[in-house]
Tab-separated table of C-alpha atoms in Angstrom:
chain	number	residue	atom	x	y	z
W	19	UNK	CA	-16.600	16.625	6.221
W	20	UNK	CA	-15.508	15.531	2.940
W	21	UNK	CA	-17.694	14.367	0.145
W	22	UNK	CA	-17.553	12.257	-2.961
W	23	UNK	CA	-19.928	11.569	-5.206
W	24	UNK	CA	-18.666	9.467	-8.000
W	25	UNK	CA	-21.545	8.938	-10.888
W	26	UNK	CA	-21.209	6.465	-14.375
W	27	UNK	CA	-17.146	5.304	-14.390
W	28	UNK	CA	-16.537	2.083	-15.048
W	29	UNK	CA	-18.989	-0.257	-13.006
W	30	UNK	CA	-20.326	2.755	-10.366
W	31	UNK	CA	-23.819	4.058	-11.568
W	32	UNK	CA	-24.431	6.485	-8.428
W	33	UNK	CA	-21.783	6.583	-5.247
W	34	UNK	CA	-22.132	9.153	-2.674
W	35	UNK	CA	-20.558	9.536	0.368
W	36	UNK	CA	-20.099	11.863	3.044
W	37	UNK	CA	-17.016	10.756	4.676
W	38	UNK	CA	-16.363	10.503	8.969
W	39	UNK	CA	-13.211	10.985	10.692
W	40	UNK	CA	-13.412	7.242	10.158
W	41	UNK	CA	-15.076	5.337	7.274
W	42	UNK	CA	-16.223	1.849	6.290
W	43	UNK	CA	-16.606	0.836	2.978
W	44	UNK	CA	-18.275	-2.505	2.205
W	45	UNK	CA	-19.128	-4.393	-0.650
W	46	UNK	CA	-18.354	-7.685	-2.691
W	47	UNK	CA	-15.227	-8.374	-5.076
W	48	UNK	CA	-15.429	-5.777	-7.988
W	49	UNK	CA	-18.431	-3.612	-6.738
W	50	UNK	CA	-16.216	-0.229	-7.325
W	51	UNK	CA	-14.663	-0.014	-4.036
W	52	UNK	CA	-11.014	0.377	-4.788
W	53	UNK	CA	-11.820	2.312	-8.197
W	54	UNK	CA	-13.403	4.788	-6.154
W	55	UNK	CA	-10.881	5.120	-3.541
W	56	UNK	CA	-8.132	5.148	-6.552
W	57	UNK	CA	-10.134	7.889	-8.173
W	58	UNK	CA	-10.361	10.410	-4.803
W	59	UNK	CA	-6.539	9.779	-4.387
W	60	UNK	CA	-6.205	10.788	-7.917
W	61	UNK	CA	-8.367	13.869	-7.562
W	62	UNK	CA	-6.421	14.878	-4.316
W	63	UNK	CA	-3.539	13.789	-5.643
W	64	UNK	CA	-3.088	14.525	-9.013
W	65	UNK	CA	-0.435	17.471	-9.291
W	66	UNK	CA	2.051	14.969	-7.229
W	67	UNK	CA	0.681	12.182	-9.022
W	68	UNK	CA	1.749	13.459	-12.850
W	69	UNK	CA	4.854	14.822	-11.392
W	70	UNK	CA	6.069	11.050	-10.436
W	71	UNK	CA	4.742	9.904	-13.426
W	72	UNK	CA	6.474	12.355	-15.532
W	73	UNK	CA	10.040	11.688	-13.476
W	74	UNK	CA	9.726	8.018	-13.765
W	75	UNK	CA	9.472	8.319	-18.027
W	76	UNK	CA	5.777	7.867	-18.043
W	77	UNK	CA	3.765	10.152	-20.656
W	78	UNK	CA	1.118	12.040	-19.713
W	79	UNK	CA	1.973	15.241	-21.901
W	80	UNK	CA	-1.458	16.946	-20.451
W	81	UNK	CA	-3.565	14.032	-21.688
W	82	UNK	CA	-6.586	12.813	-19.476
W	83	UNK	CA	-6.774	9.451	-21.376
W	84	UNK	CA	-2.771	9.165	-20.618
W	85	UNK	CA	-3.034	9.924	-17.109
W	86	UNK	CA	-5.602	7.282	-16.522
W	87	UNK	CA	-4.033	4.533	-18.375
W	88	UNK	CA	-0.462	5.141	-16.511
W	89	UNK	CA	-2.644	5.396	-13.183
W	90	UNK	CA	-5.024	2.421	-13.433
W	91	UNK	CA	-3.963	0.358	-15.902
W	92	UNK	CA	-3.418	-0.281	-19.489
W	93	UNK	CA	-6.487	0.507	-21.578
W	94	UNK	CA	-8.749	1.623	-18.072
W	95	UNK	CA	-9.506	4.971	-19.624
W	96	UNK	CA	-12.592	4.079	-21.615
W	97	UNK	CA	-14.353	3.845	-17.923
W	98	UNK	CA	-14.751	7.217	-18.054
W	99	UNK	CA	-17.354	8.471	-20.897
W	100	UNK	CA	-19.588	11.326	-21.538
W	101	UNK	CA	-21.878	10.657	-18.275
W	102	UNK	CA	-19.054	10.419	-15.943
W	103	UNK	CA	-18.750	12.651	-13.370
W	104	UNK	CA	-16.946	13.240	-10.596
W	105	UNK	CA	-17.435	15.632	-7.655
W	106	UNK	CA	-14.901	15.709	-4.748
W	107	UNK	CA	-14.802	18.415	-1.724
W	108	UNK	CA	-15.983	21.210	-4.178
W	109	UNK	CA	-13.834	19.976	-6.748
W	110	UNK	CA	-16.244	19.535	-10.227
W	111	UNK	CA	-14.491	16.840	-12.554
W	112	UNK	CA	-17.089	16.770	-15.101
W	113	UNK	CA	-15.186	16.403	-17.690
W	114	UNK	CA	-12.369	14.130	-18.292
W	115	UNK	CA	-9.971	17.109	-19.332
W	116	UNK	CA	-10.152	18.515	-16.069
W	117	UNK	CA	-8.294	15.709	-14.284
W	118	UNK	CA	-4.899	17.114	-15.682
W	119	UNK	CA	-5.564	20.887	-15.601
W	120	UNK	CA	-4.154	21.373	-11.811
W	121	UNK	CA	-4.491	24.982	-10.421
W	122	UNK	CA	-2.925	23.893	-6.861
W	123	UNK	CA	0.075	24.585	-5.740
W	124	UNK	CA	0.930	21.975	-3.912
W	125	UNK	CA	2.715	18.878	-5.014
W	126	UNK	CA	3.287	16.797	-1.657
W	127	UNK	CA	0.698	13.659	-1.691
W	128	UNK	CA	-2.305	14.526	1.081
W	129	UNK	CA	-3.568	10.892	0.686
W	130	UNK	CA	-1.463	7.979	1.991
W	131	UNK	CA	-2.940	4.881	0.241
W	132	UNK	CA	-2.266	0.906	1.769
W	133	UNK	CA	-3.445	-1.050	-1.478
W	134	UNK	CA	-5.182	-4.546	-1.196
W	135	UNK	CA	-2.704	-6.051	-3.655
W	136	UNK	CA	0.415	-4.623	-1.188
W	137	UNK	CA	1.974	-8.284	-0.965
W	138	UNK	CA	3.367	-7.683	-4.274
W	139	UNK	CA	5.523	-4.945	-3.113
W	140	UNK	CA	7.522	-7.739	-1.264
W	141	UNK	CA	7.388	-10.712	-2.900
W	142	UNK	CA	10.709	-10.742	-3.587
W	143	UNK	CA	11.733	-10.221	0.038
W	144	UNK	CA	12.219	-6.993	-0.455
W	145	UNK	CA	10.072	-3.883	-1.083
W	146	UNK	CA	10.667	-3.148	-5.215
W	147	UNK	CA	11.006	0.173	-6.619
W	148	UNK	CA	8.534	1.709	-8.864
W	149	UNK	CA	9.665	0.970	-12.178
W	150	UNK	CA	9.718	-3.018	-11.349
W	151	UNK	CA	5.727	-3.377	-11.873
W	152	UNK	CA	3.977	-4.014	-15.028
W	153	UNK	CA	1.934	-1.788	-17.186
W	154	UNK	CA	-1.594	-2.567	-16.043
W	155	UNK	CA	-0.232	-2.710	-12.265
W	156	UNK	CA	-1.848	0.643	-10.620
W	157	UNK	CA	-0.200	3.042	-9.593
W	158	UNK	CA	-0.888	3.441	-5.895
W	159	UNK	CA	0.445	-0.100	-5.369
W	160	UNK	CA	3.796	1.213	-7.491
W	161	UNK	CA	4.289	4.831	-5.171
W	162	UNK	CA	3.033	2.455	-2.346
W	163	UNK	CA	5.874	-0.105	-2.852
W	164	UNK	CA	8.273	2.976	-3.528
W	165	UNK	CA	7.361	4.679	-0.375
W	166	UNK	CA	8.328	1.283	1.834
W	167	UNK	CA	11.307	0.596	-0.238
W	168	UNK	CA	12.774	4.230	0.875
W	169	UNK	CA	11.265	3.729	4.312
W	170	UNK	CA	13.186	0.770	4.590
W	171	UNK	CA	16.380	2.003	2.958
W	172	UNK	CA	16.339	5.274	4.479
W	173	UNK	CA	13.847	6.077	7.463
W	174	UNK	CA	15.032	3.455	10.295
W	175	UNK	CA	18.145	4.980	11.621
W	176	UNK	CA	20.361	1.873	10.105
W	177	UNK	CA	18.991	-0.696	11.861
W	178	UNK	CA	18.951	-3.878	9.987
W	179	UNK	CA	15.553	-4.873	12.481
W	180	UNK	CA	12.245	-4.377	11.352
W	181	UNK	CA	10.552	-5.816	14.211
W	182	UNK	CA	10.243	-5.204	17.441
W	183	UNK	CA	11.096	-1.287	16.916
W	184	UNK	CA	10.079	0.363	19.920
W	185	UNK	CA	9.639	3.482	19.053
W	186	UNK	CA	7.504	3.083	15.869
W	187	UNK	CA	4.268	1.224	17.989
W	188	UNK	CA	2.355	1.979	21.401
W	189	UNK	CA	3.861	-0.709	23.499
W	190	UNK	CA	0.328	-2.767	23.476
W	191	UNK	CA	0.133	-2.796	20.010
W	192	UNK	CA	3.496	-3.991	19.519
W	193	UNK	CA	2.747	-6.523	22.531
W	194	UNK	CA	-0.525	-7.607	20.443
W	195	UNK	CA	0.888	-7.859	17.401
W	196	UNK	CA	3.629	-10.192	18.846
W	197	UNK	CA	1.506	-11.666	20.525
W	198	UNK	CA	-1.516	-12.723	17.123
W	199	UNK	CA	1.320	-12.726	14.785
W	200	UNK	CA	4.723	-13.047	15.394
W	201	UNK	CA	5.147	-15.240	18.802
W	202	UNK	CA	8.193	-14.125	20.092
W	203	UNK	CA	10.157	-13.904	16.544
W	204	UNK	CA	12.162	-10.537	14.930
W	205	UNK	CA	11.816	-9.718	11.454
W	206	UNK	CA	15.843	-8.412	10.217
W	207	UNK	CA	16.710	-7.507	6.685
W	208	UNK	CA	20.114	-9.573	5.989
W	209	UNK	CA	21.930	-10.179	2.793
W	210	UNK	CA	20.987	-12.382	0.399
W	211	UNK	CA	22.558	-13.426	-2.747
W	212	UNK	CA	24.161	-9.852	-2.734
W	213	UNK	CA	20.848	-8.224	-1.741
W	214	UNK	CA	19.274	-7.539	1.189
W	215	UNK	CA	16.334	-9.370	1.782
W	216	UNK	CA	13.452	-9.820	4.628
W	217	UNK	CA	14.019	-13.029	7.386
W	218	UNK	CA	12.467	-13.800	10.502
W	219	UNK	CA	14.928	-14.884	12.954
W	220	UNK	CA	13.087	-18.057	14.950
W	221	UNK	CA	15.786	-19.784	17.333
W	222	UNK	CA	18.412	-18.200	15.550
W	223	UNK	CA	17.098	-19.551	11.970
W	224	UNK	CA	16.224	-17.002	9.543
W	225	UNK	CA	13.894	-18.088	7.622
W	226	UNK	CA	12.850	-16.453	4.384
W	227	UNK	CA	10.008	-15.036	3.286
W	228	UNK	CA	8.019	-17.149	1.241
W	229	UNK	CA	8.017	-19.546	4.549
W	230	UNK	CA	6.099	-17.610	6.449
W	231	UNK	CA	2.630	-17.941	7.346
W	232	UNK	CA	0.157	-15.963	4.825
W	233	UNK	CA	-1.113	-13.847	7.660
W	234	UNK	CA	2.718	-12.865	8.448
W	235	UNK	CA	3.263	-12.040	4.710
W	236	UNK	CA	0.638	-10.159	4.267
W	237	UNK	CA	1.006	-8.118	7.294
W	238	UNK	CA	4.373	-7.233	7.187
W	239	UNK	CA	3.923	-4.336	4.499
W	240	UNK	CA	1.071	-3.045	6.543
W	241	UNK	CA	3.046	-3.057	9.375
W	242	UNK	CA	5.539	-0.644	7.810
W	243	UNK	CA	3.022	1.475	5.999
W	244	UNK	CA	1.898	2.030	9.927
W	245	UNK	CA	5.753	2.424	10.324
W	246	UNK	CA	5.602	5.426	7.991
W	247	UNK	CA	2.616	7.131	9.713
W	248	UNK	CA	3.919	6.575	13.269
W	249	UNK	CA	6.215	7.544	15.721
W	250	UNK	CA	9.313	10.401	15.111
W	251	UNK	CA	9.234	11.750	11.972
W	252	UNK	CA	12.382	10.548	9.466
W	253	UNK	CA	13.632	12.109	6.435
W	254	UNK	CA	11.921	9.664	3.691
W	255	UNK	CA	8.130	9.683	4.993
W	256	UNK	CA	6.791	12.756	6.239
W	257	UNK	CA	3.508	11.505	7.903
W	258	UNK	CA	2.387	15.222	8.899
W	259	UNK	CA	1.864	15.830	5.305
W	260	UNK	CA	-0.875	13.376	5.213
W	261	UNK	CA	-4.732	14.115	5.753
W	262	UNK	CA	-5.990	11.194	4.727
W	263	UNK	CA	-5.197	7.667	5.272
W	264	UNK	CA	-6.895	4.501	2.960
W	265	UNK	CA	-6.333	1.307	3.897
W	266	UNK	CA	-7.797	-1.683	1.589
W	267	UNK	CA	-8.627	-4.780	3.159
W	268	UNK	CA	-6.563	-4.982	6.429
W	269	UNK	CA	-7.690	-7.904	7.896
W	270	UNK	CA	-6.015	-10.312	5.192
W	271	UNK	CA	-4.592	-13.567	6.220
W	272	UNK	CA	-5.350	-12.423	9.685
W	273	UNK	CA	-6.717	-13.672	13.154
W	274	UNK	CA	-9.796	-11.864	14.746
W	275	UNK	CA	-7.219	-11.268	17.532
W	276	UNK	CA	-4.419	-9.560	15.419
W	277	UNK	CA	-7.535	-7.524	13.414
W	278	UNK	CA	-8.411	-6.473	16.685
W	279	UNK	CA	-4.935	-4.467	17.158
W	280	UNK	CA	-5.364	-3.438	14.023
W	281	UNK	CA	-8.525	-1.317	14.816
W	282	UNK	CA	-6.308	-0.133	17.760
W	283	UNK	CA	-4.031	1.385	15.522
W	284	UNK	CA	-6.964	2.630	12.918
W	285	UNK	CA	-8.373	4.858	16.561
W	286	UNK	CA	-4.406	6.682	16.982
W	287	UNK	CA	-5.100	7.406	13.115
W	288	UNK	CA	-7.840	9.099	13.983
W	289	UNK	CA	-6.776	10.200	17.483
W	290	UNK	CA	-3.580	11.797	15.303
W	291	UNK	CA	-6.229	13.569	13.124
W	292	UNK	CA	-5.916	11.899	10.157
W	293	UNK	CA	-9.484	10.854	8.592
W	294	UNK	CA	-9.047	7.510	7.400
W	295	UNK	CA	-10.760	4.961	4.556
W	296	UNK	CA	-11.144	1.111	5.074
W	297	UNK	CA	-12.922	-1.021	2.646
W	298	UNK	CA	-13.089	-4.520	4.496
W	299	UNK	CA	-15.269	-7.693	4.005
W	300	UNK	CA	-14.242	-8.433	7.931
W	301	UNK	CA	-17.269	-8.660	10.538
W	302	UNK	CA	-14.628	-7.727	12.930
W	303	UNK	CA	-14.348	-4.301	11.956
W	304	UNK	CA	-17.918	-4.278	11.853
W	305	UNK	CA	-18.461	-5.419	15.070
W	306	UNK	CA	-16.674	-2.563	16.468
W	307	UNK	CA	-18.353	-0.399	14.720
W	308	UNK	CA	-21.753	-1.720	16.181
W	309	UNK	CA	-19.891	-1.719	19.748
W	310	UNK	CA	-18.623	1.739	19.543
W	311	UNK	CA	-22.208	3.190	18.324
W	312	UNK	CA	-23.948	1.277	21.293
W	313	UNK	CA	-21.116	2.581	23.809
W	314	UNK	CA	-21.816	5.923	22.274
W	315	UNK	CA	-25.422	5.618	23.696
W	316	UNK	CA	-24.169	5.382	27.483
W	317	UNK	CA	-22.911	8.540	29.723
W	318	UNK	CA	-19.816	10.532	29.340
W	319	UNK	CA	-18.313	9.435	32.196
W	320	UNK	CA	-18.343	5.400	31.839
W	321	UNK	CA	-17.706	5.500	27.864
W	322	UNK	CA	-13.945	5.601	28.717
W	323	UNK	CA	-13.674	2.980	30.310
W	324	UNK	CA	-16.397	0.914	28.409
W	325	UNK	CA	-14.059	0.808	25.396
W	326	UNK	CA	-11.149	0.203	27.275
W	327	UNK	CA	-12.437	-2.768	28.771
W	328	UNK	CA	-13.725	-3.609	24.777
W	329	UNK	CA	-9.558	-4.099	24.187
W	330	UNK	CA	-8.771	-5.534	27.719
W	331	UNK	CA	-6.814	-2.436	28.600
W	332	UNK	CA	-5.647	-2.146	31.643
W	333	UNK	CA	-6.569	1.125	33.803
W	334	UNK	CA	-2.410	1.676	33.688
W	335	UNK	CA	-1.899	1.290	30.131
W	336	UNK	CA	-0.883	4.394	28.580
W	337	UNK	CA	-2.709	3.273	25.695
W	338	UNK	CA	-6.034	4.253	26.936
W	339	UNK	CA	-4.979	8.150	25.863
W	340	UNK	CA	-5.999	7.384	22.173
W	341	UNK	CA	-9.737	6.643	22.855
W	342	UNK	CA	-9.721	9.977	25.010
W	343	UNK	CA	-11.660	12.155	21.693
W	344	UNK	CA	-12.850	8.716	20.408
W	345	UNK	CA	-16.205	9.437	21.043
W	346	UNK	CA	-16.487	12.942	19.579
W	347	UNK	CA	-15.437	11.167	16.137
W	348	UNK	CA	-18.127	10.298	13.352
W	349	UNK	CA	-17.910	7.227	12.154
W	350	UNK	CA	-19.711	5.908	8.752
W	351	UNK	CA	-20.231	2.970	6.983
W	352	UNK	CA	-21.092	2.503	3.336
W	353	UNK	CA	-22.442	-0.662	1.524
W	354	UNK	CA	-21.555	-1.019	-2.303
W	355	UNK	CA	-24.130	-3.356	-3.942
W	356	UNK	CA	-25.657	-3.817	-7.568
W	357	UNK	CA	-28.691	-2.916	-9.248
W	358	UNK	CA	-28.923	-4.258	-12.699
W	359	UNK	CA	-25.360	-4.669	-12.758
W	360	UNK	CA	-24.782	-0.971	-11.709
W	361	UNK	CA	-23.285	0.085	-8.549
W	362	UNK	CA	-24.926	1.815	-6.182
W	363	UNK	CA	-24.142	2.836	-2.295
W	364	UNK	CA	-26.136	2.733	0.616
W	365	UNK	CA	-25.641	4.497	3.877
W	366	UNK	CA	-25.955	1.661	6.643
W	367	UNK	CA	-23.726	3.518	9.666
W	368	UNK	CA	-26.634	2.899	12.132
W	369	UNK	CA	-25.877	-1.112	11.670
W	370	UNK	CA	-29.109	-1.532	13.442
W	371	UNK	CA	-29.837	-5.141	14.352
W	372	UNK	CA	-33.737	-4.227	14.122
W	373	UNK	CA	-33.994	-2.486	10.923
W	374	UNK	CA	-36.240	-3.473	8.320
W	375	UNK	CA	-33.744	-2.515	5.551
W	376	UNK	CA	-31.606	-5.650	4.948
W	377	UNK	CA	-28.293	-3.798	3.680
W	378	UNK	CA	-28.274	-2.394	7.517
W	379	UNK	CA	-29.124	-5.315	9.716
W	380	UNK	CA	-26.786	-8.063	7.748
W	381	UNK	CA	-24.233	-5.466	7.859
W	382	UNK	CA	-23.418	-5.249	4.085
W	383	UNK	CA	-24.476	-9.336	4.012
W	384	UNK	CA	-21.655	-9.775	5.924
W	385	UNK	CA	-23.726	-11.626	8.759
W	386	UNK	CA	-25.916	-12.797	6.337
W	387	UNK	CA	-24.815	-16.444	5.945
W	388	UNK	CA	-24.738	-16.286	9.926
W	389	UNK	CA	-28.211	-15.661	9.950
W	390	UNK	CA	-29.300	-18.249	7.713
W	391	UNK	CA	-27.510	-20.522	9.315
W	392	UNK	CA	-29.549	-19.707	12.956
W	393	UNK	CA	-32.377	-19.841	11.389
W	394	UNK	CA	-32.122	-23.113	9.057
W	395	UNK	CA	-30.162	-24.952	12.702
W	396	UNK	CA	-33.444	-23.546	14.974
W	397	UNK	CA	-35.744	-24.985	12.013
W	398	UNK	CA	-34.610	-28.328	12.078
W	399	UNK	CA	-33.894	-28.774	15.824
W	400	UNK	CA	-37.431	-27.638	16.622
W	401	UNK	CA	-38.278	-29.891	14.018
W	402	UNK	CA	-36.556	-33.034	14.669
W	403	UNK	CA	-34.237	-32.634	17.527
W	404	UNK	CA	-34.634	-34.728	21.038
């Protein structure tokens, strides 16, 4: 099991976690969530993440400061201070030096990062290449938007269609997704203006990008991020490399019905063996969490098809395979919240309806407005109601 326990950088005062094969992070805007994910891709990551830097101009020269200003942003150094401290799977970064001394060997990235802000890598209609972002734009959005603008160059055998691919989906995912999201239309890259550009083809129209729906925008470079990580390996995107997968706010722009496939494709993650990271503000996600720890309760031999039925799988659909190990997986979820302006984390993976402790039964707060709104409805209609 890995740990992290991040303590004074930037806005985090104390965050500790021991991660599961599948892991929730929750919290409001700006309580630390993506500069702690950031921060264990960069200690995983860092020999890989210097070399890129250092092929694509950017100067490091063995300088901590340099390395977190090309890798967070302009001037996003002075976070880290005397107190700071940072302690990953054994790995002691207690002092800010110690980020660029790299005994590994190893250069290939181990963490495959899906970054909140990932609708900038297409809004141009097509994915841009790393050197197209500004200075203070991090750098896991920049190697993300590199890694789908090879994908799509390089990884899908030639074909100018993007979706339906058969062979990069389970069938009822790809089904579901149609279904939530697309309704019957293909996403093609054709040439535009001497470049080729994203469409979806709708009765033979193609219609650009910036028409879409914001769900469909905002899913599409999800989509082939789960591209990259699926199916037969290709030459650009090797997704056995990979041990962990984070994935920042995936229900953006999205239906409950199309977040619900998504959570089918977070289990084959996890069914593959990768241990994967989701910060979310979605009660969806939650909810399955709360399902899958109350299924959890019930005998071996009826939890199989309990969560199948959860997903309206048929007994035939060969889908059913990924949720085979699904209960042998630990799952955890993590709340971010502030104390005097500090952030702190709290463990709340039980998400039990009857505790006392309100960070565990309002999920996070995420059901807290939903409570207050039973109550303050019941108050008034015993009140005043006929």
């Amino acid at each position: 099991m890995s740990k992290i326990s991040v303590k004074n950088f930037g806005p985090i005062k104390d965050i500790s976690l021991n991660l599961g094969d599948l892991t929730f992070l929750l919290g409001a805007q700006a309580s630390g969530k993506s500069l702690l994910l950031q921060m264990f891709k960069l200690a995983k990551d860092r020999k890989s993440i210097v070399k890129r830097l250092d092929n694509y101009g950017f100067v490091v020269k063995g300088n901590a400061d340099n390395l977190l200003n090309r890798y967070l942003g302009e001037g996003l150094s002075s976070m880290w201070h005397d107190e700071t401290s940072l302690l990953i799977d054994g790995m002691n970064f207690k002092a800010k030096d110690s980020l660029v001394k790299n005994p590994a060997k190893e250069i290939v990235d181990k963490v495959f990062y899906i970054p909140a802000q990932r609708i900038l890598s297409i809004s141009d209609g097509r994915p841009k290449n790393f050197m197209e972002f500004g200075e203070n734009d991090p750098y896991v959005l920049r190697s993300f938007s590199e890694t789908l603008r090879l994908f799509v160059q390089n990884g899908m055998n030639g074909s100018n269609v993007i979706y339906p691919l058969t062979y990069r989906l389970k069938g009822t995912v790809r089904k579901m997704f149609d279904k939530s999201i697309f309704h019957g239309a293909k996403v093609v890259m054709e040439d535009k203006g001497g470049q080729r550009k994203i469409a979806m083809q709708v009765d033979n129209i193609n219609l650009p990008l910036m028409t879409w729906s914001a769900g469909q925008k905002e899913f599409l470079p999800l989509l082939l991020a789960f591209y990259c990580l699926s199916g037969p390996v290709q030459n650009v995107v090797n997704p056995k490399q990979y041990e962990f997968v984070i994935i920042e706010e995936p229900e953006m722009g999205l239906h409950p019905q199309a977040i619900q496939t998504i959570i089918l494709q977070i289990i084959e993650f996890i069914h593959n063996g990768y241990k994967v990271i989701v910060s979310t503000h979605s009660p969806v996600l939650l909810e399955f969490v709360w399902a899958y720890n109350e299924l959890k309760k019930l005998p071996k031999k009826c939890q199989l098809n309990a969560i199948c039925d959860l997903f309206q799988l048929s007994s035939k659909s060969t889908t059913r395979e990924i949720f085979k190990d699904v209960f042998d997986k630990n799952i955890k979820t993590y709340f971010f919240s502030r104390i005097n302006d500090r952030v702190v984390s709290t463990d709340i993976s039980s998400l039990d309806v009857n505790s006392v402790d309100p960070a565990v039964f309002e999920w996070g707060g995420l059901t807290q407005f939903s409570s207050h709104v039973n109550d303050i409805v019941a108050k008034y209609v015993s009140a005043y109601g006929e």
